[in-house]
Amino acid sequence: MSITIRHAEPDDYAACALIYAQPSAAAGTMQVPLQTAEIWKQRLTNIATHDRILVALADGEVVGNLGLHPATNVRRSHVAGIGMAVRDDWHGKGVGTALLKAAVDLADNWLNLLRLELTVYADNAVAQRLYRNHGFVHEGTHRAYALRHGRYVDVHAMARLHPSPPTVSAALHLT
């Protein structure tokens, strides 16, 4: 099965709402369960110009999404945060890998980002493995970070630095 990645469009709102209505997606992200499709329609209609919201498609159907959110503070202009989710019935089928590869490519080769950062629930070993496989490292633990299923749970802070940050080309250097 081929997975295609593209930028989200406003018409993807119902599919994104469905992703986050799934039990695992709701429990594995910071999204509040049972949000209306209208909320997702507003989010996808009013995407900030610097944000990149990607969707994964399988057979033309949206099965995952990833948000790449560059920092707005000028002193952190080299940083972006990532949040992602995959529809429950598509876990383990390469959707997360495809989304993360696309985000890392954008960050490294097009957006001049040095650092990508995220939080992942401390008990989500599958997601942590995915992130480690793409160069993310554990930087610390935030205790009692979020409420999930009526309990406060820990998250790990993970980040990835560009392995070889771009340099100024000698041909473009003006004296």
mmCIF file of C-alpha atoms in Angstrom:
data_model
loop_
_atom_site.group_PDB
_atom_site.id
_atom_site.type_symbol
_atom_site.label_atom_id
_atom_site.label_comp_id
_atom_site.label_asym_id
_atom_site.label_seq_id
_atom_site.Cartn_x
_atom_site.Cartn_y
_atom_site.Cartn_z
ATOM 1 C CA MET A 1 0.000 0.000 0.000
ATOM 2 C CA SER A 2 1.348 3.397 -0.981
ATOM 3 C CA ILE A 3 1.185 6.293 1.454
ATOM 4 C CA THR A 4 1.185 9.820 0.057
ATOM 5 C CA ILE A 5 1.986 12.924 2.085
ATOM 6 C CA ARG A 6 0.644 16.363 1.222
ATOM 7 C CA HIS A 7 -0.226 19.634 2.929
ATOM 8 C CA ALA A 8 -3.636 19.592 4.590
ATOM 9 C CA GLU A 9 -6.491 21.346 2.845
ATOM 10 C CA PRO A 10 -9.614 22.817 4.461
ATOM 11 C CA ASP A 11 -11.678 19.949 3.018
ATOM 12 C CA ASP A 12 -9.655 17.479 5.131
ATOM 13 C CA TYR A 13 -11.400 18.681 8.294
ATOM 14 C CA ALA A 14 -13.826 15.753 8.638
ATOM 15 C CA ALA A 15 -11.049 13.182 8.193
ATOM 16 C CA CYS A 16 -8.849 14.946 10.764
ATOM 17 C CA ALA A 17 -11.739 15.109 13.222
ATOM 18 C CA LEU A 18 -12.218 11.360 12.717
ATOM 19 C CA ILE A 19 -8.528 10.655 13.430
ATOM 20 C CA TYR A 20 -8.661 12.456 16.771
ATOM 21 C CA ALA A 21 -12.018 10.879 17.680
ATOM 22 C CA GLN A 22 -10.301 7.466 17.756
ATOM 23 C CA PRO A 23 -9.453 6.153 21.249
ATOM 24 C CA SER A 24 -5.686 5.715 20.718
ATOM 25 C CA ALA A 25 -5.240 9.045 18.922
ATOM 26 C CA ALA A 26 -7.140 10.882 21.629
ATOM 27 C CA ALA A 27 -5.158 9.151 24.380
ATOM 28 C CA GLY A 28 -1.799 9.558 22.635
ATOM 29 C CA THR A 29 -1.979 13.282 21.883
ATOM 30 C CA MET A 30 -2.766 16.506 23.693
ATOM 31 C CA GLN A 31 -6.072 16.826 21.818
ATOM 32 C CA VAL A 32 -9.305 16.724 23.774
ATOM 33 C CA PRO A 33 -11.537 13.821 22.682
ATOM 34 C CA LEU A 34 -14.842 14.349 20.888
ATOM 35 C CA GLN A 35 -14.099 17.694 19.266
ATOM 36 C CA THR A 36 -16.507 18.778 16.571
ATOM 37 C CA ALA A 37 -15.663 18.666 12.896
ATOM 38 C CA GLU A 38 -16.295 22.430 12.904
ATOM 39 C CA ILE A 39 -13.269 22.950 15.168
ATOM 40 C CA TRP A 40 -11.106 21.067 12.673
ATOM 41 C CA LYS A 41 -12.628 23.014 9.795
ATOM 42 C CA GLN A 42 -11.600 26.275 11.493
ATOM 43 C CA ARG A 43 -8.088 24.961 12.208
ATOM 44 C CA LEU A 44 -7.513 23.888 8.619
ATOM 45 C CA THR A 45 -9.059 27.034 7.183
ATOM 46 C CA ASN A 46 -6.935 29.343 9.347
ATOM 47 C CA ILE A 47 -3.515 27.676 9.274
ATOM 48 C CA ALA A 48 -0.801 30.148 10.259
ATOM 49 C CA THR A 49 1.418 30.934 7.275
ATOM 50 C CA HIS A 50 4.533 29.539 8.968
ATOM 51 C CA ASP A 51 2.866 26.274 10.101
ATOM 52 C CA ARG A 52 2.931 23.124 8.012
ATOM 53 C CA ILE A 53 0.035 20.736 8.528
ATOM 54 C CA LEU A 54 0.600 17.492 6.667
ATOM 55 C CA VAL A 55 -1.787 14.638 6.000
ATOM 56 C CA ALA A 56 -1.051 11.040 5.049
ATOM 57 C CA LEU A 57 -3.266 9.455 2.436
ATOM 58 C CA ALA A 58 -3.779 5.772 1.675
ATOM 59 C CA ASP A 59 -6.003 5.016 -1.309
ATOM 60 C CA GLY A 60 -6.991 8.692 -1.316
ATOM 61 C CA GLU A 61 -8.202 8.556 2.289
ATOM 62 C CA VAL A 62 -6.663 10.693 5.058
ATOM 63 C CA VAL A 63 -5.284 8.302 7.691
ATOM 64 C CA GLY A 64 -2.854 10.489 9.641
ATOM 65 C CA ASN A 65 -1.703 14.032 10.190
ATOM 66 C CA LEU A 66 1.297 15.918 11.495
ATOM 67 C CA GLY A 67 1.686 19.532 12.516
ATOM 68 C CA LEU A 68 5.079 21.213 12.165
ATOM 69 C CA HIS A 69 4.931 24.468 14.108
ATOM 70 C CA PRO A 70 7.932 26.807 13.892
ATOM 71 C CA ALA A 71 8.539 28.916 16.985
ATOM 72 C CA THR A 72 7.330 32.492 16.670
ATOM 73 C CA ASN A 73 9.916 34.012 19.012
ATOM 74 C CA VAL A 74 12.777 35.378 16.888
ATOM 75 C CA ARG A 75 15.358 33.915 19.277
ATOM 76 C CA ARG A 76 13.883 30.455 18.615
ATOM 77 C CA SER A 77 13.368 30.857 14.878
ATOM 78 C CA HIS A 78 15.547 27.766 14.342
ATOM 79 C CA VAL A 79 13.057 25.546 16.243
ATOM 80 C CA ALA A 80 9.759 23.847 15.433
ATOM 81 C CA GLY A 81 7.459 21.644 17.479
ATOM 82 C CA ILE A 82 5.817 18.513 16.127
ATOM 83 C CA GLY A 83 2.526 16.846 16.966
ATOM 84 C CA MET A 84 1.075 13.899 15.088
ATOM 85 C CA ALA A 85 -1.586 11.219 15.109
ATOM 86 C CA VAL A 86 -2.496 8.205 13.017
ATOM 87 C CA ARG A 87 -5.973 6.765 12.695
ATOM 88 C CA ASP A 88 -6.271 3.743 15.001
ATOM 89 C CA ASP A 89 -6.856 1.238 12.191
ATOM 90 C CA TRP A 90 -3.660 2.398 10.442
ATOM 91 C CA HIS A 91 -1.214 1.945 13.340
ATOM 92 C CA GLY A 92 1.854 -0.108 12.442
ATOM 93 C CA LYS A 93 1.453 0.357 8.678
ATOM 94 C CA GLY A 94 4.112 3.011 8.028
ATOM 95 C CA VAL A 95 1.919 6.111 8.252
ATOM 96 C CA GLY A 96 3.827 7.656 11.164
ATOM 97 C CA THR A 97 7.139 6.917 9.456
ATOM 98 C CA ALA A 98 5.994 8.555 6.218
ATOM 99 C CA LEU A 99 4.715 11.645 8.037
ATOM 100 C CA LEU A 100 7.865 12.001 10.118
ATOM 101 C CA LYS A 101 10.168 11.546 7.087
ATOM 102 C CA ALA A 102 8.299 14.304 5.259
ATOM 103 C CA ALA A 103 8.494 16.635 8.269
ATOM 104 C CA VAL A 104 12.215 16.021 8.771
ATOM 105 C CA ASP A 105 12.856 16.628 5.057
ATOM 106 C CA LEU A 106 10.971 19.935 5.215
ATOM 107 C CA ALA A 107 12.819 20.975 8.362
ATOM 108 C CA ASP A 108 16.284 20.008 7.141
ATOM 109 C CA ASN A 109 16.124 21.000 3.488
ATOM 110 C CA TRP A 110 13.544 23.743 3.095
ATOM 111 C CA LEU A 111 12.689 25.544 6.330
ATOM 112 C CA ASN A 112 16.165 26.218 7.765
ATOM 113 C CA LEU A 113 15.290 24.539 11.051
ATOM 114 C CA LEU A 114 18.053 23.300 13.322
ATOM 115 C CA ARG A 115 15.917 21.771 16.075
ATOM 116 C CA LEU A 116 12.693 19.753 16.075
ATOM 117 C CA GLU A 117 11.090 19.084 19.438
ATOM 118 C CA LEU A 118 8.116 17.174 20.785
ATOM 119 C CA THR A 119 6.624 15.582 23.849
ATOM 120 C CA VAL A 120 5.562 11.949 23.965
ATOM 121 C CA TYR A 121 3.785 10.121 26.753
ATOM 122 C CA ALA A 122 6.258 8.198 28.903
ATOM 123 C CA ASP A 123 4.288 4.958 28.420
ATOM 124 C CA ASN A 124 4.156 5.217 24.601
ATOM 125 C CA ALA A 125 7.137 3.020 23.707
ATOM 126 C CA VAL A 126 6.042 2.605 20.080
ATOM 127 C CA ALA A 127 6.058 6.343 19.411
ATOM 128 C CA GLN A 128 9.338 6.804 21.277
ATOM 129 C CA ARG A 129 10.938 4.134 19.074
ATOM 130 C CA LEU A 130 9.625 5.854 15.937
ATOM 131 C CA TYR A 131 11.095 9.174 17.040
ATOM 132 C CA ARG A 132 14.447 7.625 18.015
ATOM 133 C CA ASN A 133 14.612 5.961 14.584
ATOM 134 C CA HIS A 134 14.438 9.456 13.076
ATOM 135 C CA GLY A 135 17.186 10.942 15.219
ATOM 136 C CA PHE A 136 15.214 12.244 18.199
ATOM 137 C CA VAL A 137 16.785 11.858 21.634
ATOM 138 C CA HIS A 138 15.290 11.919 25.119
ATOM 139 C CA GLU A 139 16.053 15.241 26.823
ATOM 140 C CA GLY A 140 14.059 14.923 30.021
ATOM 141 C CA THR A 141 10.787 14.004 31.665
ATOM 142 C CA HIS A 142 7.946 16.338 32.603
ATOM 143 C CA ARG A 143 6.148 14.817 35.564
ATOM 144 C CA ALA A 144 2.344 15.022 35.803
ATOM 145 C CA TYR A 145 2.361 16.903 32.487
ATOM 146 C CA ALA A 146 -1.135 16.128 31.224
ATOM 147 C CA LEU A 147 -4.465 14.721 32.305
ATOM 148 C CA ARG A 148 -5.376 11.490 30.499
ATOM 149 C CA HIS A 149 -8.227 9.200 31.487
ATOM 150 C CA GLY A 150 -8.598 11.017 34.813
ATOM 151 C CA ARG A 151 -4.927 10.665 35.824
ATOM 152 C CA TYR A 152 -1.929 12.929 35.518
ATOM 153 C CA VAL A 153 0.725 11.325 33.341
ATOM 154 C CA ASP A 154 4.358 12.018 32.525
ATOM 155 C CA VAL A 155 5.770 12.896 29.129
ATOM 156 C CA HIS A 156 9.274 12.736 27.757
ATOM 157 C CA ALA A 157 10.732 15.738 25.982
ATOM 158 C CA MET A 158 12.509 14.623 22.824
ATOM 159 C CA ALA A 159 14.377 16.649 20.223
ATOM 160 C CA ARG A 160 16.356 16.216 17.047
ATOM 161 C CA LEU A 161 19.103 18.523 15.861
ATOM 162 C CA HIS A 162 19.867 18.811 12.155
ATOM 163 C CA PRO A 163 22.832 16.440 11.671
ATOM 164 C CA SER A 164 24.752 18.851 9.442
ATOM 165 C CA PRO A 165 23.323 22.372 9.502
ATOM 166 C CA PRO A 166 23.519 24.255 6.212
ATOM 167 C CA THR A 167 26.457 26.531 5.638
ATOM 168 C CA VAL A 168 26.909 29.511 3.342
ATOM 169 C CA SER A 169 28.002 28.374 -0.091
ATOM 170 C CA ALA A 170 31.388 29.753 -1.123
ATOM 171 C CA ALA A 171 29.900 30.644 -4.507
ATOM 172 C CA LEU A 172 27.303 32.862 -2.845
ATOM 173 C CA HIS A 173 29.647 34.528 -0.373
ATOM 174 C CA LEU A 174 30.119 38.193 -1.155
ATOM 175 C CA THR A 175 33.170 40.093 0.046
#
